[in-house]
Each structure stands twice: as C-alpha cells, then as structure tokens.
Amino acid sequence: MNPEIDSETIDQLVDENLLSLQDFYFNLFSWIKDKYPLLYK
C-alpha cells in the first residue's frame, strides 16, 4: 500500500471500478440476450 494515498481516494477508485464493472456485465448480458434469446426462455 502506498501511504501517500488516503483511504477516500481508494474508496472512490473502488467505487468507479465497481460501477464500470456493473456496466460491463449489464452490457454483456444484454448482448447475450440479444444474440442467444433461447438461453433465457
């Protein structure tokens, strides 16, 4: 861990990464539903 970085900055980075991951998975699942609707019957 880098002592120069405060925990708020780390929390913010983690939050941003989680949001982008959620977006990524949401888009991925939407794409799968479009391409392979039979999987979701």
XYZ file of C-alpha atoms in Angstrom:
41
model
C 0.000 0.000 0.000
C 1.172 3.490 -0.770
C 0.919 5.652 2.369
C 0.633 8.751 0.188
C -2.838 7.737 -0.942
C -5.618 8.362 1.536
C -8.461 5.919 2.020
C -11.046 8.240 0.479
C -9.187 8.200 -2.814
C -9.030 4.412 -2.683
C -12.741 4.195 -1.921
C -13.502 6.454 -4.848
C -11.384 4.365 -7.202
C -13.038 1.184 -5.996
C -16.493 2.684 -6.472
C -15.652 3.773 -10.000
C -14.270 0.350 -10.845
C -17.358 -1.354 -9.464
C -19.613 0.895 -11.491
C -17.708 0.234 -14.686
C -17.761 -3.493 -13.955
C -21.518 -3.371 -13.425
C -21.920 -1.512 -16.703
C -19.725 -4.047 -18.442
C -21.682 -7.043 -17.164
C -25.015 -5.379 -17.820
C -23.983 -4.723 -21.429
C -22.568 -8.214 -21.756
C -25.780 -9.854 -20.560
C -27.863 -7.599 -22.773
C -25.738 -8.602 -25.728
C -26.080 -12.294 -24.858
C -29.849 -11.935 -24.559
C -29.951 -10.331 -27.989
C -27.721 -12.932 -29.586
C -28.977 -16.032 -27.785
C -32.563 -15.483 -26.633
C -33.050 -19.244 -26.310
C -30.811 -19.227 -23.236
C -33.329 -17.015 -21.470
C -36.516 -18.871 -22.305
